[in-house]
PDB file of C-alpha atoms in Angstrom:
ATOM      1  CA  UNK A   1     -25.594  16.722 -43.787  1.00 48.00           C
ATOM      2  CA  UNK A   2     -25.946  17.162 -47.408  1.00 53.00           C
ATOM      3  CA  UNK A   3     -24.407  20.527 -47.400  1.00 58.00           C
ATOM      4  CA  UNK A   4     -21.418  18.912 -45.321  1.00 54.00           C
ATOM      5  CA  UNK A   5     -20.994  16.469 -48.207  1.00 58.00           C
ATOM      6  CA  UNK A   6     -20.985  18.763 -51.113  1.00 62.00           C
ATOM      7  CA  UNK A   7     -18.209  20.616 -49.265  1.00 53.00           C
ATOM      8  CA  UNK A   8     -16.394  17.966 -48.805  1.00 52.00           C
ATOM      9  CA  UNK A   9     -16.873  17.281 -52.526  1.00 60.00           C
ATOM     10  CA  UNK A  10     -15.561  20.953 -53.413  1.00 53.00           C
ATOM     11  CA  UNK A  11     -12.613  20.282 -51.718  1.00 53.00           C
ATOM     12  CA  UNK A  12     -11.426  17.219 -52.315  1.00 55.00           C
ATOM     13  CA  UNK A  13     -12.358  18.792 -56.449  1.00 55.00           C
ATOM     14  CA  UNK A  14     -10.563  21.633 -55.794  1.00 50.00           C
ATOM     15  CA  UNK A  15      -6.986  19.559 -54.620  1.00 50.00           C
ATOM     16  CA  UNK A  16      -8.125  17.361 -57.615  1.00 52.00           C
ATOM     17  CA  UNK A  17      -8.047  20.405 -60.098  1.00 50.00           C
ATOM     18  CA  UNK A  18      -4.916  21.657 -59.025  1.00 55.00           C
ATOM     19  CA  UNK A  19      -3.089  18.780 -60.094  1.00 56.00           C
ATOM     20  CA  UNK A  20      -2.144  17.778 -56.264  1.00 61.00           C
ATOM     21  CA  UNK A  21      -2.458  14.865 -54.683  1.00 63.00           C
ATOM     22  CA  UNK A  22      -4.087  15.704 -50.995  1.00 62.00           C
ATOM     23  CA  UNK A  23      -2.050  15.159 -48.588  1.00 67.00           C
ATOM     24  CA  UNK A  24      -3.198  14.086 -44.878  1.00 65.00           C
ATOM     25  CA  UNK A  25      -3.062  17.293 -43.734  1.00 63.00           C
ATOM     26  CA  UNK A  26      -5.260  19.049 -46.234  1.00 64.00           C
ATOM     27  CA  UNK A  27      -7.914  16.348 -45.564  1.00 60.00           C
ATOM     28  CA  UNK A  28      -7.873  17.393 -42.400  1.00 57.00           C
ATOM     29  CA  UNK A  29      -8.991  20.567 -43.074  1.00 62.00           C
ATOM     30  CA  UNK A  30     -11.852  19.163 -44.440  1.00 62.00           C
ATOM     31  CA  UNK A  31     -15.004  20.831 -42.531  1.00 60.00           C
ATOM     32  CA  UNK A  32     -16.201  17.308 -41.477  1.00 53.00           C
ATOM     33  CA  UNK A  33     -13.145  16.672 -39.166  1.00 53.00           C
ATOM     34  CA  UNK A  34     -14.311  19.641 -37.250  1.00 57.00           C
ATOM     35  CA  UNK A  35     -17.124  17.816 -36.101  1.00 67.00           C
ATOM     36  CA  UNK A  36     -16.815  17.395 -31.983  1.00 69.00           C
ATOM     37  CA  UNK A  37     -16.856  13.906 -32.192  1.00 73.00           C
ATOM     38  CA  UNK A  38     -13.883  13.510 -35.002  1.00 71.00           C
ATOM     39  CA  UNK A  39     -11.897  15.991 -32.985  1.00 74.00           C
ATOM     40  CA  UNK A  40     -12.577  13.789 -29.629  1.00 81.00           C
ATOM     41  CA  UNK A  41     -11.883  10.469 -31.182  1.00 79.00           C
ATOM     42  CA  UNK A  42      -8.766  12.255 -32.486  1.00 79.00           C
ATOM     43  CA  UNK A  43      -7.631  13.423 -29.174  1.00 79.00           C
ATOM     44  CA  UNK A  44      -7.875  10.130 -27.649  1.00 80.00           C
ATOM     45  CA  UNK A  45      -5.690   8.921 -30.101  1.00 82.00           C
ATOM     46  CA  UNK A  46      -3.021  11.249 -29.114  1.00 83.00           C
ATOM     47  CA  UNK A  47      -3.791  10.787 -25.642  1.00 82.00           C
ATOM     48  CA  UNK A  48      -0.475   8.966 -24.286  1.00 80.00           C
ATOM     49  CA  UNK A  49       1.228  11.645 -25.516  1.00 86.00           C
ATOM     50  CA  UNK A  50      -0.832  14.494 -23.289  1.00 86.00           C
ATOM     51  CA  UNK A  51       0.321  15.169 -19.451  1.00 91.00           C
ATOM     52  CA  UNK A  52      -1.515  14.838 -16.717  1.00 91.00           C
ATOM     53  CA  UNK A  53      -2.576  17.924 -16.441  1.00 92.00           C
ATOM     54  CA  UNK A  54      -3.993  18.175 -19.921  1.00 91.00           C
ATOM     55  CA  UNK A  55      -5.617  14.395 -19.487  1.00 91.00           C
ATOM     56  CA  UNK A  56      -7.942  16.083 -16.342  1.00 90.00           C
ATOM     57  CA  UNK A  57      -9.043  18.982 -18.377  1.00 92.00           C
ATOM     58  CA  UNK A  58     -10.012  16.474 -21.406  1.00 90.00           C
ATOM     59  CA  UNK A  59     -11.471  14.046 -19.276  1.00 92.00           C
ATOM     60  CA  UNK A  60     -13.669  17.055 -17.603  1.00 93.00           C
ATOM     61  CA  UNK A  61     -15.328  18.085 -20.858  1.00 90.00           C
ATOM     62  CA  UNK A  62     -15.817  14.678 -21.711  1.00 92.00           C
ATOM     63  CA  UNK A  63     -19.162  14.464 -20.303  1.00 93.00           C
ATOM     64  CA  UNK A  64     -20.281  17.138 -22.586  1.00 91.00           C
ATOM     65  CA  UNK A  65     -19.122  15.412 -25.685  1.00 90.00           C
ATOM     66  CA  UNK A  66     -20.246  11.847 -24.224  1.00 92.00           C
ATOM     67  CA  UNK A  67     -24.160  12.232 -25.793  1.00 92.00           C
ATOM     68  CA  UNK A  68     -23.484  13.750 -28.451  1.00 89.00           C
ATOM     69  CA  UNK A  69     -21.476  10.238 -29.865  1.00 90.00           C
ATOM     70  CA  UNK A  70     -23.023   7.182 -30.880  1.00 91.00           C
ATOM     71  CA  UNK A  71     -23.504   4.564 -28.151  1.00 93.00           C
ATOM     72  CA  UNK A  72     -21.156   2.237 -30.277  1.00 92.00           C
ATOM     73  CA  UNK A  73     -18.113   4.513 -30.422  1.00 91.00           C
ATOM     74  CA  UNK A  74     -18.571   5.188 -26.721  1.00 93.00           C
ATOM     75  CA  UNK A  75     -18.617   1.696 -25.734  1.00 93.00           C
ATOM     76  CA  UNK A  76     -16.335   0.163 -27.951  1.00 92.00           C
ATOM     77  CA  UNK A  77     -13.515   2.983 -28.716  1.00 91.00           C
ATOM     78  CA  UNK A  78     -14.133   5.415 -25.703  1.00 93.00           C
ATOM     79  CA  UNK A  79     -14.571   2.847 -22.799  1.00 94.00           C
ATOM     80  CA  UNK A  80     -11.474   1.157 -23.322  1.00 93.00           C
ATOM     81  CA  UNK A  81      -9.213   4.144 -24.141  1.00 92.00           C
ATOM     82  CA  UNK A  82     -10.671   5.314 -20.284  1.00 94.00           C
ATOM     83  CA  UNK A  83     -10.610   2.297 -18.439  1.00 93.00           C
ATOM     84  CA  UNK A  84      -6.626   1.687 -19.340  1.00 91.00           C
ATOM     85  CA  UNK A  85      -6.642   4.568 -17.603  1.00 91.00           C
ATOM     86  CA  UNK A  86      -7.173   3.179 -14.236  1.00 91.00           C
ATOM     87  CA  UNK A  87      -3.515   1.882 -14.287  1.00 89.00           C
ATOM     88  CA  UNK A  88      -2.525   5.521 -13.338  1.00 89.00           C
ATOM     89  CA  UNK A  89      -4.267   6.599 -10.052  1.00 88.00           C
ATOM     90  CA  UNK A  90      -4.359  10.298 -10.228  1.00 89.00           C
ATOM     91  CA  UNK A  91      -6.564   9.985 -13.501  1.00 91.00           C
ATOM     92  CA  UNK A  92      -8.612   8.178 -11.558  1.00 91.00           C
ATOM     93  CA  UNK A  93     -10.914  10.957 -10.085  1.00 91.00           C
ATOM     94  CA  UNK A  94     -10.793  12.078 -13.766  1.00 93.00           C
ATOM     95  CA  UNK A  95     -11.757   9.374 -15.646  1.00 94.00           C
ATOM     96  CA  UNK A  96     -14.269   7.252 -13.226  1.00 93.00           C
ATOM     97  CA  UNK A  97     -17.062   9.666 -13.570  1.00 93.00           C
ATOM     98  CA  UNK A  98     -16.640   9.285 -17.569  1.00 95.00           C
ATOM     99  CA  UNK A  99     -16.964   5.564 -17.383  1.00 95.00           C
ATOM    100  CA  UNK A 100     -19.843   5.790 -14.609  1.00 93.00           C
ATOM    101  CA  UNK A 101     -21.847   7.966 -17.369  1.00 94.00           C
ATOM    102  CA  UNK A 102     -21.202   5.423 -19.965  1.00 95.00           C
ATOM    103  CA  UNK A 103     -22.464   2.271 -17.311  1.00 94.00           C
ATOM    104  CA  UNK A 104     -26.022   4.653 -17.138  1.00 93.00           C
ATOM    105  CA  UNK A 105     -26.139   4.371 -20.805  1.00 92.00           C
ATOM    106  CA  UNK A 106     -25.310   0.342 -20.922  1.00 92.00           C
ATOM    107  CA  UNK A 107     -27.549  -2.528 -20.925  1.00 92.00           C
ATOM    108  CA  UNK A 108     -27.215  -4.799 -17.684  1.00 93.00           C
ATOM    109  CA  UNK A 109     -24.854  -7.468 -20.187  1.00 94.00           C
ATOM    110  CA  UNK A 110     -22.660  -4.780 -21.356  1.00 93.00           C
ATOM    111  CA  UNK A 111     -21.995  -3.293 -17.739  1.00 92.00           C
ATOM    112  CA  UNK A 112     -21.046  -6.731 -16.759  1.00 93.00           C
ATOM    113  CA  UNK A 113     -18.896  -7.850 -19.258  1.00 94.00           C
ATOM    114  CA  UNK A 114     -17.437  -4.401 -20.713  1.00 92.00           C
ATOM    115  CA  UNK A 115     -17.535  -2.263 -17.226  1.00 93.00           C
ATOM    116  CA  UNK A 116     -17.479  -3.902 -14.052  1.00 92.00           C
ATOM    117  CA  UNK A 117     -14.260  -6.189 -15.184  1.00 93.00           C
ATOM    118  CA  UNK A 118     -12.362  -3.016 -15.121  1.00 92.00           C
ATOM    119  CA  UNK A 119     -13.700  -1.131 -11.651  1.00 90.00           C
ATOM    120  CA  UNK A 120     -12.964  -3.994 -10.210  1.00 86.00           C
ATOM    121  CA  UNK A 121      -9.388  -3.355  -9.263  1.00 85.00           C
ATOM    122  CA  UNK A 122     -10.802   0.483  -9.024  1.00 86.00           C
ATOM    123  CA  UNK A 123     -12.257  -0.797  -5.336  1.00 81.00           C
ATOM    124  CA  UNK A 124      -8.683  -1.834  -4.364  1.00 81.00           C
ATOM    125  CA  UNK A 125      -6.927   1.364  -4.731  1.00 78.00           C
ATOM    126  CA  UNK A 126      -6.283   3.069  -1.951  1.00 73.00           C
ATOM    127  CA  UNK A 127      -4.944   6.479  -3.922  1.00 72.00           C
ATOM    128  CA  UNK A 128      -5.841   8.686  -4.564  1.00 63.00           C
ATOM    129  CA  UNK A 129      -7.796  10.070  -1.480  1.00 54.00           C
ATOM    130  CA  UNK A 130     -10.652  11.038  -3.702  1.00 55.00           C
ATOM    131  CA  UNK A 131     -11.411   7.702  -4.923  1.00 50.00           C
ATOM    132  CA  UNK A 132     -12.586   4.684  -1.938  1.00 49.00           C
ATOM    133  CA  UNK A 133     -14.512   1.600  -2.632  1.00 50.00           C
ATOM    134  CA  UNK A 134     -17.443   3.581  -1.022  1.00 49.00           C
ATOM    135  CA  UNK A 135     -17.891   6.441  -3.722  1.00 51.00           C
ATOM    136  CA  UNK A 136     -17.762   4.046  -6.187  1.00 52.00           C
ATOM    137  CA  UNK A 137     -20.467   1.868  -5.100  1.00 54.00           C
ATOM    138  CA  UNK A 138     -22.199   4.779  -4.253  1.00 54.00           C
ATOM    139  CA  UNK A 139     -22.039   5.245  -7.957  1.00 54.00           C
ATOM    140  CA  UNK A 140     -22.939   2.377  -9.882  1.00 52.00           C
TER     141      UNK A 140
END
Protein backbone atom coordinates (compact mmCIF):
# COMPACT_ATOMS: atom_id res chain seq x y z
CA UNK A 1 0.00 0.00 0.00
CA UNK A 2 2.83 2.19 0.79
CA UNK A 3 4.55 1.54 -2.42
CA UNK A 4 1.09 2.40 -4.20
CA UNK A 5 1.25 5.77 -2.43
CA UNK A 6 4.72 6.83 -3.19
CA UNK A 7 3.79 6.21 -6.84
CA UNK A 8 1.11 8.04 -6.74
CA UNK A 9 3.30 10.73 -5.16
CA UNK A 10 5.90 10.46 -8.19
CA UNK A 11 3.34 11.15 -10.42
CA UNK A 12 1.31 13.58 -9.36
CA UNK A 13 5.42 15.32 -8.70
CA UNK A 14 6.28 14.58 -11.93
CA UNK A 15 2.92 16.61 -13.69
CA UNK A 16 3.84 19.09 -10.84
CA UNK A 17 7.50 19.56 -12.20
CA UNK A 18 6.57 19.95 -15.59
CA UNK A 19 4.76 22.98 -15.04
CA UNK A 20 1.22 21.21 -15.99
CA UNK A 21 -1.67 21.20 -14.33
CA UNK A 22 -3.03 17.31 -14.38
CA UNK A 23 -5.68 16.95 -16.14
CA UNK A 24 -8.49 14.15 -15.41
CA UNK A 25 -7.16 11.99 -17.69
CA UNK A 26 -3.59 11.80 -16.51
CA UNK A 27 -4.95 11.07 -12.99
CA UNK A 28 -6.38 8.38 -14.34
CA UNK A 29 -3.45 6.84 -15.24
CA UNK A 30 -2.52 6.88 -11.90
CA UNK A 31 -1.63 3.06 -10.89
CA UNK A 32 -4.28 3.22 -8.08
CA UNK A 33 -7.27 3.52 -10.54
CA UNK A 34 -6.18 0.20 -11.84
CA UNK A 35 -7.23 -1.34 -8.83
CA UNK A 36 -10.36 -3.92 -9.70
CA UNK A 37 -12.53 -2.25 -7.53
CA UNK A 38 -11.91 1.55 -8.97
CA UNK A 39 -12.26 0.10 -12.43
CA UNK A 40 -15.74 -1.69 -11.30
CA UNK A 41 -17.15 1.26 -9.50
CA UNK A 42 -16.13 3.10 -12.70
CA UNK A 43 -17.94 0.84 -14.99
CA UNK A 44 -21.07 1.08 -13.15
CA UNK A 45 -20.96 4.55 -13.57
CA UNK A 46 -20.96 4.27 -17.24
CA UNK A 47 -23.33 1.58 -17.12
CA UNK A 48 -26.55 3.23 -18.86
CA UNK A 49 -24.52 3.85 -21.52
CA UNK A 50 -23.42 -0.12 -22.13
CA UNK A 51 -25.92 -2.52 -24.25
CA UNK A 52 -27.36 -5.32 -23.23
CA UNK A 53 -25.13 -7.46 -24.33
CA UNK A 54 -22.17 -5.87 -22.64
CA UNK A 55 -24.43 -5.39 -19.21
CA UNK A 56 -24.64 -9.65 -19.11
CA UNK A 57 -20.98 -10.08 -19.57
CA UNK A 58 -20.30 -7.34 -16.66
CA UNK A 59 -22.86 -8.58 -14.54
CA UNK A 60 -21.24 -12.30 -15.02
CA UNK A 61 -17.83 -11.34 -13.66
CA UNK A 62 -19.36 -9.49 -11.05
CA UNK A 63 -19.33 -12.22 -8.65
CA UNK A 64 -15.65 -12.39 -8.91
CA UNK A 65 -15.12 -8.79 -8.09
CA UNK A 66 -18.09 -8.87 -5.40
CA UNK A 67 -15.48 -10.05 -2.28
CA UNK A 68 -12.92 -8.46 -3.14
CA UNK A 69 -14.99 -4.81 -2.27
CA UNK A 70 -15.83 -3.58 0.98
CA UNK A 71 -19.23 -4.62 2.33
CA UNK A 72 -20.14 -0.80 2.39
CA UNK A 73 -19.54 -0.05 -1.29
CA UNK A 74 -21.41 -3.23 -2.14
CA UNK A 75 -24.38 -2.41 -0.22
CA UNK A 76 -24.68 1.09 -0.58
CA UNK A 77 -23.23 1.92 -4.28
CA UNK A 78 -23.42 -1.64 -5.91
CA UNK A 79 -26.92 -2.81 -4.66
CA UNK A 80 -28.73 0.00 -5.91
CA UNK A 81 -26.95 0.49 -9.27
CA UNK A 82 -28.26 -3.57 -9.69
CA UNK A 83 -31.52 -3.51 -8.32
CA UNK A 84 -32.65 -0.43 -10.82
CA UNK A 85 -31.89 -2.95 -12.91
CA UNK A 86 -34.89 -5.02 -12.40
CA UNK A 87 -36.93 -2.42 -14.42
CA UNK A 88 -35.48 -4.16 -17.57
CA UNK A 89 -36.37 -7.93 -17.59
CA UNK A 90 -33.76 -9.49 -19.71
CA UNK A 91 -31.05 -8.22 -17.12
CA UNK A 92 -32.87 -9.92 -14.87
CA UNK A 93 -31.24 -13.46 -15.09
CA UNK A 94 -28.07 -11.26 -15.07
CA UNK A 95 -28.29 -9.26 -12.29
CA UNK A 96 -30.49 -11.41 -9.61
CA UNK A 97 -27.72 -13.76 -8.83
CA UNK A 98 -25.44 -10.51 -8.07
CA UNK A 99 -27.94 -9.17 -5.62
CA UNK A 100 -28.68 -12.82 -4.14
CA UNK A 101 -24.72 -12.91 -3.31
CA UNK A 102 -24.89 -9.58 -1.72
CA UNK A 103 -28.34 -10.77 0.58
CA UNK A 104 -25.69 -13.88 1.84
CA UNK A 105 -23.39 -11.21 2.89
CA UNK A 106 -26.27 -8.89 4.70
CA UNK A 107 -27.43 -8.84 8.15
CA UNK A 108 -31.22 -9.97 8.56
CA UNK A 109 -32.11 -5.72 8.89
CA UNK A 110 -30.27 -4.88 5.84
CA UNK A 111 -31.92 -7.75 3.65
CA UNK A 112 -35.18 -6.41 4.78
CA UNK A 113 -34.97 -2.96 4.34
CA UNK A 114 -32.19 -2.65 1.45
CA UNK A 115 -33.06 -6.14 -0.51
CA UNK A 116 -36.29 -7.64 -0.25
CA UNK A 117 -38.13 -4.07 -1.11
CA UNK A 118 -36.69 -4.48 -4.49
CA UNK A 119 -37.31 -8.52 -5.34
CA UNK A 120 -40.42 -7.88 -4.50
CA UNK A 121 -41.82 -6.88 -7.84
CA UNK A 122 -38.95 -9.52 -9.11
CA UNK A 123 -41.78 -12.38 -8.01
CA UNK A 124 -44.31 -10.66 -10.35
CA UNK A 125 -42.53 -10.86 -13.54
CA UNK A 126 -43.46 -13.24 -15.66
CA UNK A 127 -40.32 -12.61 -18.32
CA UNK A 128 -38.13 -13.62 -18.82
CA UNK A 129 -38.61 -17.50 -18.81
CA UNK A 130 -35.53 -17.90 -16.72
CA UNK A 131 -36.69 -15.97 -13.86
CA UNK A 132 -40.30 -17.40 -11.79
CA UNK A 133 -41.24 -16.59 -8.30
CA UNK A 134 -40.02 -20.21 -7.59
CA UNK A 135 -36.17 -19.80 -8.38
CA UNK A 136 -36.16 -16.91 -6.51
CA UNK A 137 -37.43 -18.20 -3.35
CA UNK A 138 -35.48 -21.03 -3.95
CA UNK A 139 -32.75 -18.51 -3.56
CA UNK A 140 -33.08 -16.36 -0.72
Amino acid sequence: MKSEQENNRKYIDVTREEGKKSNADQITKIPFFDDVGAVTLQYFDSLFQRDNLQKSQFYKSLPKVLPKLPKRVVVYRILPALTSEFVNPDMVPFVLPNVLLIAEECTKEEYVHLIMPDLTPVFKQQEPVQVDAHTVLSCT
